[in-house]
Amino acid sequence: MSAHEDTHAHEDHGHHHKETFVTKYIFSQDHKMIARQYLITGTIMGVIGVFMSMMFRIQLAWPEKPNVLFEAFLGKWAPNGVMDADIYLALVTIHGTIMVFFVLTAGLSGTFSNLLIPLQIGARDMASGFLNMVSYWLFFLSSVIMVISLFVQAGPAAAGWTVYPPLSALPMAQGGSGMGMTLWLVSMAIFIASSLLGSLNYIVTVINLRTKGMSMTRLPLTIWAFFVTAIIGVISFPVLLSAALLLIMDRSFGTSFFLSDIFIQGEVLHYQGGSPVLFEHLFWFLGHPEVYIVLLPALGITSEVIATNSRKPIFGYRAMVASILAIAFLSTIVWGHHMFVSGMNPFLGSVFTFTTLLIAIPSAVKAFNYITTLWKGNLQMNPAMLFSIGLVSTFITGGLTGIILGDSALDINVHDTYFVVAHFHLVMGISALYGMFAGIYHWFPRMFGRMLNKNLGYIHFWVTAICAYGVFFPMHFIGMAGLPRRYYTNSNFPLFDDLANVNVIITLFALVGGVFQLVFLWNFFSSMFYGKKAEQNPWRSNTLEWTAPVEHIHGNWPGEIPHVYRWSYDYSKPGHDEDFVPQNIPLKEGEEELQH
Amino acid sequence: MTALLTILVLVFILVAIWQMVKIFDLAQAKVENSQIATDNDNRINGYLMISFLAFIYIITIVSFVKWGDLPLLSNSASEHGPQIDNLMIISLTIIFIVQTVTQFLLHYFAFKYKGEKGRKALFFADNNKLETIWTIIPVIVLAGLIIYGLSTWINIMGVDESDDPLVVELYAQQFNWKARYAGEDNTLGKANVRLIDFDRANILGLDEADPNAQDDVITTELHLPVGKPVLFKMRSQDVLHSAYMPHFRAQMNCVPGMITQFGFTPTVTTAEMRLTPEMTDKVVNINNIRVEKSKELIANGEPALDRYEFDYLLLCNKICGKSHYNMQMKIIVETQEEYNAWMKEQKVFKNSLIN
């Protein structure tokens, strides 16, 4: 009941104030505008991140060869156009940081949680519009700081995105561990604050502001995914914040949390008693759940897109929710599988192997349920659908190799090789990116009131799909051959000379794949202004967001918020003429709701 | 200049694509231009889905045929190596089967059930029996893998002191490796980086007063007698490193402030390994590649590459700074006699100090 009063208060609010340019487009408290802000900031960061990967892929394929791109973009870090080894590590580091946090956490969750939570549960806005606004602007600030860190004198952070000390703690160990790392840590601390504000808002909104009839078991799987993601974020991000703060203490105030017995550049440092392994524990306590913070929203989006475009209910709704919860729970007790050879007690390794391999069970259930949803469907091959099918494909391919990496005995020999790079890029990088693209293609009409061009969407998908496999599939094999990751060049090891041609193939796929993202960017920005005007419910979908008017209004619905009478997956339900029955349509006389 | 041309070409390709799309759009304009998939789109993309399945299968086959028989997957040079390799092959087989079947179902369904106007999908929301089946099957398979994996892991990581292993310290620093042998007493002397004294050539910070340290031997190459268990004690003086010995299926991080360990028994000498057919093939192949590369280098007035001869290697496999990519040490596995002869030539710690 209190939720109801709250929404009325909101409505009055909308009537009283005229919005200015600043309150509407910049310091907006409207969740739809904030979603768009997140999306565009995330896209810009994504362009930077992808471009960096293309540069270091060029270096890996043609090591130590001059390149005009390096000369143009790296400046003093590319004397005579040859990439410097320090900047190579910096590129790898910042690519990882940007893609994992700024694109696939903030860009993905920030965009779609903000857009869809109020619209799909039938709320006027987020529980706190103000906190939501603060969350976005903190994210923006952290993005700006991260970008600024690219331009400092001694170079940006270059200790890998995991920033393990002592490398990240000692400026004499690496140029990037000076001002670059300071800015990295500050940026991440602000980012975490932003993420926490966002997550708390999502949780509170889902719990309190659901419209009449929207029970938890009628929630679309998108909302379940965003909800659980927010919970994992709230549990694990603070631990990373503590790790970052302790690292700042070690760096700047002489404490020894992570450092001990160090002799570097001819002198003994005063640190004593700390342990880098402690940092690894703290880092991965976030780091592993982070994988699911990235992946679950993508899976949620996929559930919605696949069901809508198959014109079929998602298969096994209860099992899907249960597997989201199981994955979320397990994700917080598996972090040690990143540390099998860290010097941690081997017995702990056994425990983490056990919990890690268990994750394969809910993941398998999800994959099988997606496939069954397609079975005997009436598949509408919209670009969003293609990306969702693509996601299931890369999720399977990438996920399966997790069985090898999660197995401590096997990890001994593939740990930190390209096998790992191939695995996590497919299962979380590409899959989550596909989820994000699926979401953009599907909800673009809802976000901008216009349609994306589908033919450009098809080109975008098919080239990306081929290139993603072309890049990451062969990468497993150079990993199994023992090639370590984060090597600036492999030419100092004749042992790996026979892998050089694989690296060239990978790079060619990466370059083509990267360049074709321009097709998407073109489509995105031109459709925003010149795309075909969207109709009310273009995909003939059941969820509530499509009942709101195309023109964005503050408070989402002009009149009363629609009530909900059924779950969101009544597609092709027998006894109805149309092949979809929106959630706000009351049950017919004698019609039974599925028991969940 | 070439780069500029490449960029120009790319731009033109993009423009061409845009034009093609425009034409396609215009051609469709009369029918419908809603940007929602039509039956025609469904059909085309359905066929593309099945082609994509073929692409996945092809890239899998090509990868396995061209790069799947890497020596690193089959001829390990340590006693526990075959255990890891067996487990790896079993895991890969399971993965291969699951991957082949599920990708087939996914893409085949996407092709088979491509949308048509007027058809209605099957309302099929739940089936407990099916879901139980595909929960139980992964449970059984994973239970097997977990049990097998853990027994292998415990077997590898457990150090049996009764074997009287040869104790060797691996000492990591930016950006090279040192090995320290425990000497006659097979006990490493105490050490701490605070005791490093370059003036006295005490480069690893050994405790000069410790009697166990006197006969320690510090080397820059790692020699191991074949068939003798070795217990490595890892130490790092500055940042994290990782001692990765891929041929022996061995890896452990080197952590400043603590000592980590890993033990194995080398089973194949360097000389024997060089003579195995897989390795000779690999070396010939690599040398052919190097000859080709050398031609290019000579044309540019640079020196040619050396001929490659196989050696076991210790690589750094944890990002450690600028020259991480070149932090390596040669490992030589040899007979006990050869090892003893080599060891005799080395200076013991107390004689290597400068007074």
PDB file of N, CA, C and O in Angstrom, chain A residues 226-246:
ATOM      1  N   PHE A 226      18.474  -9.004 -12.942  1.00  0.00           N
ATOM      2  CA  PHE A 226      19.006  -7.719 -12.459  1.00  0.00           C
ATOM      3  C   PHE A 226      18.993  -7.674 -10.931  1.00  0.00           C
ATOM      4  O   PHE A 226      19.913  -7.170 -10.305  1.00  0.00           O
ATOM      5  N   PHE A 227      17.931  -8.214 -10.363  1.00  0.00           N
ATOM      6  CA  PHE A 227      17.746  -8.205  -8.910  1.00  0.00           C
ATOM      7  C   PHE A 227      18.872  -8.992  -8.235  1.00  0.00           C
ATOM      8  O   PHE A 227      19.552  -8.498  -7.333  1.00  0.00           O
ATOM      9  N   VAL A 228      19.074 -10.212  -8.719  1.00  0.00           N
ATOM     10  CA  VAL A 228      20.095 -11.059  -8.102  1.00  0.00           C
ATOM     11  C   VAL A 228      21.494 -10.482  -8.359  1.00  0.00           C
ATOM     12  O   VAL A 228      22.358 -10.493  -7.479  1.00  0.00           O
ATOM     13  N   THR A 229      21.700  -9.930  -9.559  1.00  0.00           N
ATOM     14  CA  THR A 229      22.981  -9.293  -9.867  1.00  0.00           C
ATOM     15  C   THR A 229      23.281  -8.193  -8.861  1.00  0.00           C
ATOM     16  O   THR A 229      24.400  -8.071  -8.355  1.00  0.00           O
ATOM     17  N   ALA A 230      22.256  -7.394  -8.572  1.00  0.00           N
ATOM     18  CA  ALA A 230      22.453  -6.283  -7.632  1.00  0.00           C
ATOM     19  C   ALA A 230      22.829  -6.819  -6.262  1.00  0.00           C
ATOM     20  O   ALA A 230      23.696  -6.265  -5.585  1.00  0.00           O
ATOM     21  N   ILE A 231      22.212  -7.936  -5.873  1.00  0.00           N
ATOM     22  CA  ILE A 231      22.541  -8.510  -4.560  1.00  0.00           C
ATOM     23  C   ILE A 231      23.997  -8.983  -4.548  1.00  0.00           C
ATOM     24  O   ILE A 231      24.742  -8.695  -3.606  1.00  0.00           O
ATOM     25  N   ILE A 232      24.411  -9.681  -5.602  1.00  0.00           N
ATOM     26  CA  ILE A 232      25.814 -10.126  -5.632  1.00  0.00           C
ATOM     27  C   ILE A 232      26.739  -8.913  -5.574  1.00  0.00           C
ATOM     28  O   ILE A 232      27.762  -8.929  -4.891  1.00  0.00           O
ATOM     29  N   GLY A 233      26.374  -7.850  -6.289  1.00  0.00           N
ATOM     30  CA  GLY A 233      27.204  -6.648  -6.298  1.00  0.00           C
ATOM     31  C   GLY A 233      27.354  -6.071  -4.906  1.00  0.00           C
ATOM     32  O   GLY A 233      28.453  -5.713  -4.482  1.00  0.00           O
ATOM     33  N   VAL A 234      26.243  -6.009  -4.190  1.00  0.00           N
ATOM     34  CA  VAL A 234      26.291  -5.427  -2.853  1.00  0.00           C
ATOM     35  C   VAL A 234      27.124  -6.297  -1.913  1.00  0.00           C
ATOM     36  O   VAL A 234      27.810  -5.806  -1.028  1.00  0.00           O
ATOM     37  N   ILE A 235      27.097  -7.597  -2.131  1.00  0.00           N
ATOM     38  CA  ILE A 235      27.885  -8.481  -1.276  1.00  0.00           C
ATOM     39  C   ILE A 235      29.373  -8.373  -1.588  1.00  0.00           C
ATOM     40  O   ILE A 235      30.211  -8.347  -0.698  1.00  0.00           O
ATOM     41  N   SER A 236      29.717  -8.293  -2.870  1.00  0.00           N
ATOM     42  CA  SER A 236      31.129  -8.477  -3.202  1.00  0.00           C
ATOM     43  C   SER A 236      31.902  -7.190  -3.501  1.00  0.00           C
ATOM     44  O   SER A 236      33.096  -7.127  -3.236  1.00  0.00           O
ATOM     45  N   PHE A 237      31.252  -6.170  -4.043  1.00  0.00           N
ATOM     46  CA  PHE A 237      32.001  -4.959  -4.382  1.00  0.00           C
ATOM     47  C   PHE A 237      32.687  -4.307  -3.180  1.00  0.00           C
ATOM     48  O   PHE A 237      33.809  -3.820  -3.290  1.00  0.00           O
ATOM     49  N   PRO A 238      32.022  -4.270  -2.006  1.00  0.00           N
ATOM     50  CA  PRO A 238      32.709  -3.639  -0.869  1.00  0.00           C
ATOM     51  C   PRO A 238      34.042  -4.298  -0.536  1.00  0.00           C
ATOM     52  O   PRO A 238      34.956  -3.640  -0.051  1.00  0.00           O
ATOM     53  N   VAL A 239      34.146  -5.607  -0.822  1.00  0.00           N
ATOM     54  CA  VAL A 239      35.406  -6.284  -0.520  1.00  0.00           C
ATOM     55  C   VAL A 239      36.514  -5.764  -1.430  1.00  0.00           C
ATOM     56  O   VAL A 239      37.651  -5.568  -0.995  1.00  0.00           O
ATOM     57  N   LEU A 240      36.167  -5.503  -2.695  1.00  0.00           N
ATOM     58  CA  LEU A 240      37.163  -4.922  -3.590  1.00  0.00           C
ATOM     59  C   LEU A 240      37.537  -3.519  -3.124  1.00  0.00           C
ATOM     60  O   LEU A 240      38.693  -3.112  -3.191  1.00  0.00           O
ATOM     61  N   LEU A 241      36.537  -2.805  -2.632  1.00  0.00           N
ATOM     62  CA  LEU A 241      36.817  -1.457  -2.137  1.00  0.00           C
ATOM     63  C   LEU A 241      37.821  -1.538  -0.994  1.00  0.00           C
ATOM     64  O   LEU A 241      38.783  -0.764  -0.940  1.00  0.00           O
ATOM     65  N   SER A 242      37.623  -2.511  -0.092  1.00  0.00           N
ATOM     66  CA  SER A 242      38.568  -2.633   1.016  1.00  0.00           C
ATOM     67  C   SER A 242      39.951  -2.981   0.490  1.00  0.00           C
ATOM     68  O   SER A 242      40.956  -2.443   0.948  1.00  0.00           O
ATOM     69  N   ALA A 243      40.012  -3.873  -0.497  1.00  0.00           N
ATOM     70  CA  ALA A 243      41.315  -4.222  -1.068  1.00  0.00           C
ATOM     71  C   ALA A 243      41.975  -2.991  -1.661  1.00  0.00           C
ATOM     72  O   ALA A 243      43.173  -2.754  -1.468  1.00  0.00           O
ATOM     73  N   ALA A 244      41.181  -2.184  -2.387  1.00  0.00           N
ATOM     74  CA  ALA A 244      41.730  -0.973  -3.010  1.00  0.00           C
ATOM     75  C   ALA A 244      42.229  -0.009  -1.934  1.00  0.00           C
ATOM     76  O   ALA A 244      43.312   0.572  -2.064  1.00  0.00           O
ATOM     77  N   LEU A 245      41.460   0.149  -0.862  1.00  0.00           N
ATOM     78  CA  LEU A 245      41.868   1.075   0.191  1.00  0.00           C
ATOM     79  C   LEU A 245      43.145   0.595   0.870  1.00  0.00           C
ATOM     80  O   LEU A 245      44.063   1.376   1.117  1.00  0.00           O
ATOM     81  N   LEU A 246      43.213  -0.721   1.153  1.00  0.00           N
ATOM     82  CA  LEU A 246      44.428  -1.237   1.792  1.00  0.00           C
ATOM     83  C   LEU A 246      45.630  -1.072   0.872  1.00  0.00           C
ATOM     84  O   LEU A 246      46.739  -0.760   1.326  1.00  0.00           O
TER      85      LEU A 246
END
